[in-house]
Coordinates of C-alpha atoms and ligand atoms in Angstrom, one line a residue:
X11 CA -3.9 5.2 20.7
X12 CA -3.0 8.1 19.7
X13 CA 1.2 8.8 18.7
X14 CA 2.5 12.4 18.4
X15 CA 5.6 12.7 16.6
X16 CA 8.4 15.0 17.6
X17 CA 8.4 18.0 15.7
X18 CA 11.7 17.4 13.6
X19 CA 10.4 13.5 13.3
X20 CA 11.5 12.1 9.5
X21 CA 8.6 10.5 7.2
X22 CA 10.8 7.5 7.6
X23 CA 10.5 7.4 11.1
X24 CA 6.4 8.4 10.7
X25 CA 5.9 5.9 8.1
X26 CA 7.5 3.3 10.8
X27 CA 5.7 4.0 13.5
X28 CA 2.3 3.8 11.0
X29 CA 3.4 0.8 9.7
X30 CA 3.6 -0.9 12.8
X31 CA 0.3 0.9 14.3
X32 CA -1.2 -0.9 11.1
X33 CA 0.3 -4.3 11.7
X34 CA -1.2 -4.8 15.5
X35 CA -4.8 -4.0 13.7
X36 CA -5.2 0.2 14.5
X37 CA -6.5 1.5 11.7
X38 CA -4.7 4.7 11.3
X39 CA -5.4 8.3 10.6
X40 CA -3.3 11.1 10.4
X41 CA -2.8 14.8 10.4
X42 CA -0.1 17.8 10.4
X43 CA -0.6 20.8 12.6
X44 CA 1.8 23.5 12.5
X45 CA 3.7 21.6 15.1
X46 CA 3.9 18.1 14.9
X47 CA 2.3 15.2 12.8
X48 CA -0.5 12.6 15.0
X49 CA -1.0 9.4 14.5
X50 CA -4.8 8.5 16.0
X51 CA -5.3 4.8 15.6
X52 CA -8.6 3.4 16.4
X53 CA -10.2 0.6 16.4
X54 CA -10.0 -2.6 18.1
X55 CA -6.1 -3.6 17.5
X56 CA -4.6 -7.4 19.3
X57 CA -3.6 -6.5 22.2
X58 CA -0.2 -4.2 22.6
X59 CA 2.1 -2.5 24.3
X60 CA 1.9 1.3 24.9
X61 CA 5.1 1.5 25.8
X62 CA 6.9 0.4 22.8
X63 CA 5.7 2.7 20.9
X64 CA 6.9 5.5 23.7
X65 CA 10.3 4.6 22.5
X66 CA 10.2 4.2 18.9
X67 CA 12.5 6.5 16.9
X68 CA 10.7 10.2 16.3
X69 CA 8.2 9.7 18.8
X70 CA 7.0 12.2 20.8
X71 CA 4.6 10.6 23.2
X72 CA 2.1 7.6 22.7
X73 CA -1.1 7.3 25.1
X74 CA -4.0 5.1 25.0
X75 CA -7.1 7.3 23.8
X76 CA -9.4 6.9 27.1
X77 CA -12.7 9.4 25.6
X78 CA -14.6 7.3 23.2
X79 CA -14.3 9.5 20.7
X80 CA -11.0 9.2 18.9
X81 CA -10.5 11.8 16.0
X82 CA -12.4 14.3 18.1
X83 CA -11.0 15.1 20.7
X84 CA -8.4 17.8 20.8
X85 CA -5.9 15.4 21.5
X86 CA -5.7 14.2 17.1
X87 CA -4.6 17.4 17.0
X88 CA -4.1 20.1 19.8
X89 CA -3.6 23.4 17.9
X90 CA -6.9 23.1 16.6
X91 CA -8.2 22.8 13.3
X92 CA -9.0 25.3 10.8
X93 CA -11.1 24.7 8.3
X94 CA -10.5 26.1 4.9
X95 CA -12.8 27.5 2.3
X96 CA -13.0 29.1 -1.4
X97 CA -11.9 32.9 -1.6
X98 CA -9.7 32.4 1.4
X99 CA -11.6 32.0 4.4
X100 CA -10.7 30.3 6.8
X101 CA -12.9 29.3 10.4
X102 CA -11.1 28.4 13.6
X103 CA -8.2 31.1 12.8
X104 CA -7.8 34.0 14.9
X105 CA -11.6 35.2 12.6
X106 CA -15.0 34.0 14.1
X107 CA -17.2 33.5 10.9
X108 CA -20.4 34.7 10.6
X109 CA -23.3 32.9 8.5
X110 CA -26.2 34.3 7.8
X111 CA -29.6 34.4 6.1
X112 CA -33.0 33.3 5.9
X113 CA -34.1 30.4 7.1
X114 CA -35.6 28.9 4.3
X115 CA -34.1 29.4 0.6
X116 CA -37.7 31.4 -0.8
X117 CA -37.7 33.4 -4.0
X118 CA -34.6 35.0 -6.3
X119 CA -35.3 38.7 -4.4
X120 CA -35.5 37.4 -0.6
X121 CA -31.9 35.8 -1.6
X122 CA -30.2 38.2 -3.4
X123 CA -31.7 41.1 -1.0
X124 CA -30.4 39.5 2.1
X125 CA -27.3 38.5 0.3
X126 CA -26.7 42.1 -0.3
X127 CA -27.5 43.3 3.3
X128 CA -25.4 40.4 5.3
X129 CA -22.4 40.7 3.1
X130 CA -22.6 44.2 3.3
X131 CA -22.6 44.0 7.0
X132 CA -19.4 41.8 7.1
X133 CA -20.9 38.0 7.2
X134 CA -18.7 36.0 4.9
X135 CA -21.1 32.6 4.4
X136 CA -24.4 33.1 3.3
X137 CA -27.2 30.6 4.6
X138 CA -30.5 29.6 4.0
X139 CA -32.6 25.9 3.9
X140 CA -33.6 24.3 0.5
X141 CA -34.9 20.9 1.6
X142 CA -36.7 22.3 5.1
X143 CA -37.0 19.8 8.5
X144 CA -40.5 20.6 9.5
X145 CA -42.2 19.3 12.5
X146 CA -44.6 19.3 10.8
X147 CA -46.1 17.7 7.4
X148 CA -48.0 20.8 6.6
X149 CA -45.4 23.6 7.1
X150 CA -43.1 24.1 3.7
X151 CA -40.7 22.0 2.7
X152 CA -38.5 23.9 0.8
X153 CA -37.9 25.3 -2.3
X154 CA -35.2 22.2 -3.1
X155 CA -33.3 21.4 -6.2
X156 CA -33.9 25.3 -7.2
X157 CA -33.4 26.7 -4.3
X158 CA -30.3 24.9 -4.6
X159 CA -29.6 26.8 -7.6
X160 CA -30.4 29.8 -6.6
X161 CA -27.8 30.0 -3.3
X162 CA -25.4 28.6 -6.4
X163 CA -26.2 32.1 -8.8
X164 CA -26.3 34.4 -5.1
X165 CA -23.0 33.4 -3.7
X166 CA -21.3 33.8 -7.3
X167 CA -23.0 37.0 -7.5
X168 CA -21.5 38.0 -4.1
X169 CA -18.8 36.1 -3.4
X170 CA -20.6 34.9 -0.7
X171 CA -20.6 31.5 0.9
X172 CA -23.1 28.9 0.5
X173 CA -24.3 26.7 3.5
X174 CA -27.5 24.8 3.3
X175 CA -28.7 21.5 5.1
X176 CA -28.8 18.2 3.8
X177 CA -31.5 16.0 5.1
X178 CA -30.6 12.7 3.7
X179 CA -27.6 10.2 1.6
X180 CA -29.2 10.9 -1.3
X181 CA -29.0 15.1 -1.4
X182 CA -25.2 14.3 -0.7
X183 CA -24.3 14.6 -4.2
X184 CA -27.3 16.5 -5.6
X185 CA -25.9 19.3 -3.2
X186 CA -21.8 19.6 -3.7
X187 CA -22.0 21.2 -6.9
X188 CA -24.6 23.8 -5.2
X189 CA -23.3 24.4 -1.4
X190 CA -19.6 25.2 0.4
X191 CA -20.5 23.2 3.1
X192 CA -23.4 21.1 4.6
X193 CA -25.2 21.7 7.8
X194 CA -26.4 18.1 9.7
X195 CA -29.7 19.8 11.4
X196 CA -30.2 18.8 14.9
X197 CA -33.0 16.5 14.0
X198 CA -30.4 14.5 12.2
X199 CA -27.6 14.4 14.5
X200 CA -27.9 10.9 15.5
X201 CA -28.4 9.7 11.5
X202 CA -25.5 8.0 11.9
X203 CA -26.1 6.9 8.3
X204 CA -25.5 10.3 7.2
X205 CA -22.9 10.7 8.9
X206 CA -20.8 7.8 7.1
X207 CA -21.8 9.3 4.3
X208 CA -20.3 12.8 4.7
X209 CA -17.4 10.9 5.9
X210 CA -16.8 10.1 2.6
X211 CA -17.3 13.7 1.3
X212 CA -14.1 16.3 1.0
X213 CA -16.5 19.6 2.3
X214 CA -17.1 20.7 4.6
X215 CA -19.9 19.9 7.4
X216 CA -21.5 22.0 10.0
X217 CA -23.0 19.7 12.5
X218 CA -26.1 20.8 14.5
X219 CA -26.1 19.5 18.4
X220 CA -29.5 17.5 18.5
X221 CA -32.3 18.6 20.8
X222 CA -31.5 17.1 23.5
X223 CA -27.7 15.3 22.6
X224 CA -25.1 15.7 25.0
X225 CA -21.5 17.0 24.2
X226 CA -20.3 13.3 24.1
X227 CA -23.2 12.7 22.2
X228 CA -22.2 16.1 19.8
X229 CA -18.7 14.8 19.9
X230 CA -19.3 11.1 18.8
X231 CA -21.3 12.0 16.2
X232 CA -18.6 14.3 14.9
X233 CA -16.7 11.1 15.1
X234 CA -18.6 9.2 12.8
X235 CA -17.7 12.1 9.8
X236 CA -14.3 12.4 10.8
X237 CA -13.5 8.5 11.1
X238 CA -14.4 7.7 7.5
X239 CA -11.3 11.0 6.7
X240 CA -13.0 14.0 6.4
X241 CA -11.7 16.1 9.5
X242 CA -13.6 19.3 8.1
X243 CA -16.5 19.5 11.0
X244 CA -18.4 22.2 12.1
X245 CA -19.7 22.0 16.2
X246 CA -22.4 23.9 16.4
X247 CA -24.5 24.7 20.0
X248 CA -27.8 25.4 18.7
X249 CA -29.7 25.1 21.8
X250 CA -31.2 22.1 24.1
X251 CA -34.9 20.8 25.7
X252 CA -35.0 21.8 28.8
X253 CA -38.0 22.0 31.0
X254 CA -37.7 26.2 30.3
X255 CA -40.5 27.4 27.7
X256 CA -40.3 30.6 27.4
X257 CA -37.4 30.4 24.8
X258 CA -37.8 27.7 22.2
X259 CA -34.4 25.9 23.8
X260 CA -32.2 26.5 26.3
X261 CA -28.8 27.9 24.6
X262 CA -25.8 26.0 27.0
X263 CA -23.6 28.9 26.0
X264 CA -21.3 26.6 28.5
X265 CA -20.7 24.3 25.2
X266 CA -18.8 26.4 23.6
X267 CA -15.9 26.7 25.7
X268 CA -16.7 23.1 26.7
X269 CA -16.2 21.6 23.5
X270 CA -12.9 24.2 22.8
X271 CA -12.0 22.3 26.1
X272 CA -12.1 18.8 24.5
X273 CA -12.2 18.9 21.4
X274 CA -10.6 20.1 17.9
X275 CA -12.6 21.5 15.9
X276 CA -14.4 24.5 15.5
X277 CA -17.4 25.3 17.4
X278 CA -20.1 27.8 16.6
X279 CA -23.6 29.8 17.8
X280 CA -26.7 29.4 16.2
X281 CA -28.6 31.9 18.8
X282 CA -31.5 31.8 16.1
X283 CA -32.6 29.0 17.0
X284 CA -30.9 29.1 20.5
X285 CA -33.7 31.6 21.6
X286 CA -36.6 31.5 19.1
X287 CA -36.7 35.0 19.6
X288 CA -35.9 38.0 17.7
X289 CA -35.5 40.2 21.3
X290 CA -32.9 37.1 22.6
X291 CA -30.4 36.4 19.5
X292 CA -28.2 39.3 19.7
X293 CA -27.3 39.0 23.7
X294 CA -26.6 35.4 22.9
X295 CA -24.7 36.2 19.8
X296 CA -23.0 38.8 22.0
X297 CA -22.5 36.1 24.6
X298 CA -21.1 33.5 22.2
X299 CA -18.4 35.5 21.2
X300 CA -17.0 36.3 24.3
X301 CA -17.6 32.1 25.0
X302 CA -14.9 32.1 22.4
X303 CA -17.4 30.5 19.3
X304 CA -15.5 30.3 16.3
X305 CA -18.8 31.3 14.3
X306 CA -22.5 32.3 14.7
X307 CA -25.1 30.6 12.8
X308 CA -27.6 33.5 12.8
X309 CA -30.7 34.1 10.9
X310 CA -32.1 37.1 9.1
X311 CA -34.3 38.0 6.9
X312 CA -35.0 41.0 4.9
X313 CA -39.2 41.3 5.8
X314 CA -39.2 38.8 8.9
X315 CA -43.1 38.7 9.2
X316 CA -43.5 37.3 6.4
X317 CA -41.0 34.6 6.4
X318 CA -41.9 31.3 5.9
X319 CA -40.9 29.6 8.1
X320 CA -38.4 31.1 11.9
X321 CA -40.0 34.7 11.3
X322 CA -40.0 35.2 14.6
X323 CA -36.2 34.3 15.1
X324 CA -35.3 36.8 12.1
X325 CA -33.3 39.7 12.2
X326 CA -33.8 42.0 10.4
X327 CA -31.4 43.2 8.3
X328 CA -30.6 46.8 10.2
X329 CA -30.5 44.8 14.1
X330 CA -28.0 42.4 12.2
X331 CA -26.1 45.0 10.5
X332 CA -25.5 46.5 14.5
X333 CA -25.0 43.4 15.9
X334 CA -21.8 42.6 14.3
X335 CA -20.8 46.3 15.1
X336 CA -21.4 45.0 18.3
X337 CA -19.4 41.6 17.9
X338 CA -16.3 43.5 16.4
X339 CA -16.0 45.1 19.8
X340 CA -16.1 41.9 21.8
X341 CA -14.5 39.7 19.5
X342 CA -11.8 42.4 19.4
X343 CA -11.2 42.1 23.4
X344 CA -11.4 38.5 24.0
X345 CA -8.3 38.0 21.3
X346 CA -10.4 37.2 17.8
X347 CA -11.9 39.4 15.1
X348 CA -14.9 40.2 12.9
X349 CA -13.8 41.3 9.1
X350 CA -15.2 44.6 8.3
X351 CA -18.6 45.6 6.7
X352 CA -17.8 45.0 3.2
X353 CA -20.9 47.4 1.6
X354 CA -18.4 47.8 -2.1
X355 CA -18.0 44.3 -2.7
X356 CA -22.1 43.5 -1.7
X357 CA -22.8 46.3 -4.2
X358 CA -21.6 44.7 -6.8
X359 CA -24.8 42.3 -6.7
X360 CA -26.6 42.2 -9.6
X361 CA -30.3 41.1 -9.3
Ligands
PEP419 C1 -32.0 25.3 10.3 O1 -31.0 26.0 10.3 O2 -32.4 26.4 9.8 C2 -32.5 24.3 11.2 C3 -33.4 24.0 11.4 O3 -32.3 24.4 12.3 P1 -31.8 23.0 13.5 O4 -31.8 21.9 13.1 O5 -31.0 23.3 14.9 O6 -33.5 23.0 14.1
MN420 MN1 -34.4 27.7 11.2

């Protein structure tokens, strides 16, 4: 059940409703948006009459949640979730946030070079996998802890925020000091034990859509994280497997407006994995912004031909810079914005 309080409801009224919800067996999640406080009751309560809540003092409306995802649904936060990161960076506000960098962390030279380039072009987050989920056990599996240390060092030197993939529960504690956001990859979208543990931490999660996952399944996976009390989740469309083989995956651009409609969580587009082809990345990035995404995750490498993973879909830095200029125009056309180039700031970074 969702109980939306009146904007001028007193704390006493809120507590009264909350206590009654707990009494009948709900596990209550409280969120205070810009307009009002919303109480979401989840779990299996004893039978109750929603009308009893509708008439309580301070209540604007109360209704049963019919969708299977209770906390990820838009009703929990009708005005949308804005996730706050260090350095005043937010995701879910007016600015479309761009996260860019190589698929894998490979070396110090590579990471400093790419951080300067993507940061200079206006990206606010540096991406890079230290633990890599590879289809083959013989492929490069990532630099591990050394990669995390490097990411933090580069992030601190450039002011870029760090996003990197967590593959299993045992890596969570290890990663927390080094990253600003933990990415859950497509292959782990339904690793429910991992999702539950991520619900217990207080660091934002970037949750990718599974390779063959429906939108409802993606939202239910987000629900696992939210139900633990971590409400800072970003959803990411990264392409799904269809009968089409020309592109690596089929990027479902319609997932962007659908997710924005169904959920309050910020939505990102990943045109790199969405297409698997460098020559298609810019078009899908532009389309994602036009469709209303809150951010993008883009693979960029200083020397894509030498990349240890996903080189074919990684942009050259100059292509990324040009794309950012195009995205600024599109963002403005749809009432959003993308931060300016930041050459000076990024150039301060020393190897
Ligand atoms: C990645 O971001 O490099 C990655 C492995 O993505 P996905 O989980 O979407 O395949
Ligand atoms: Mn990749």
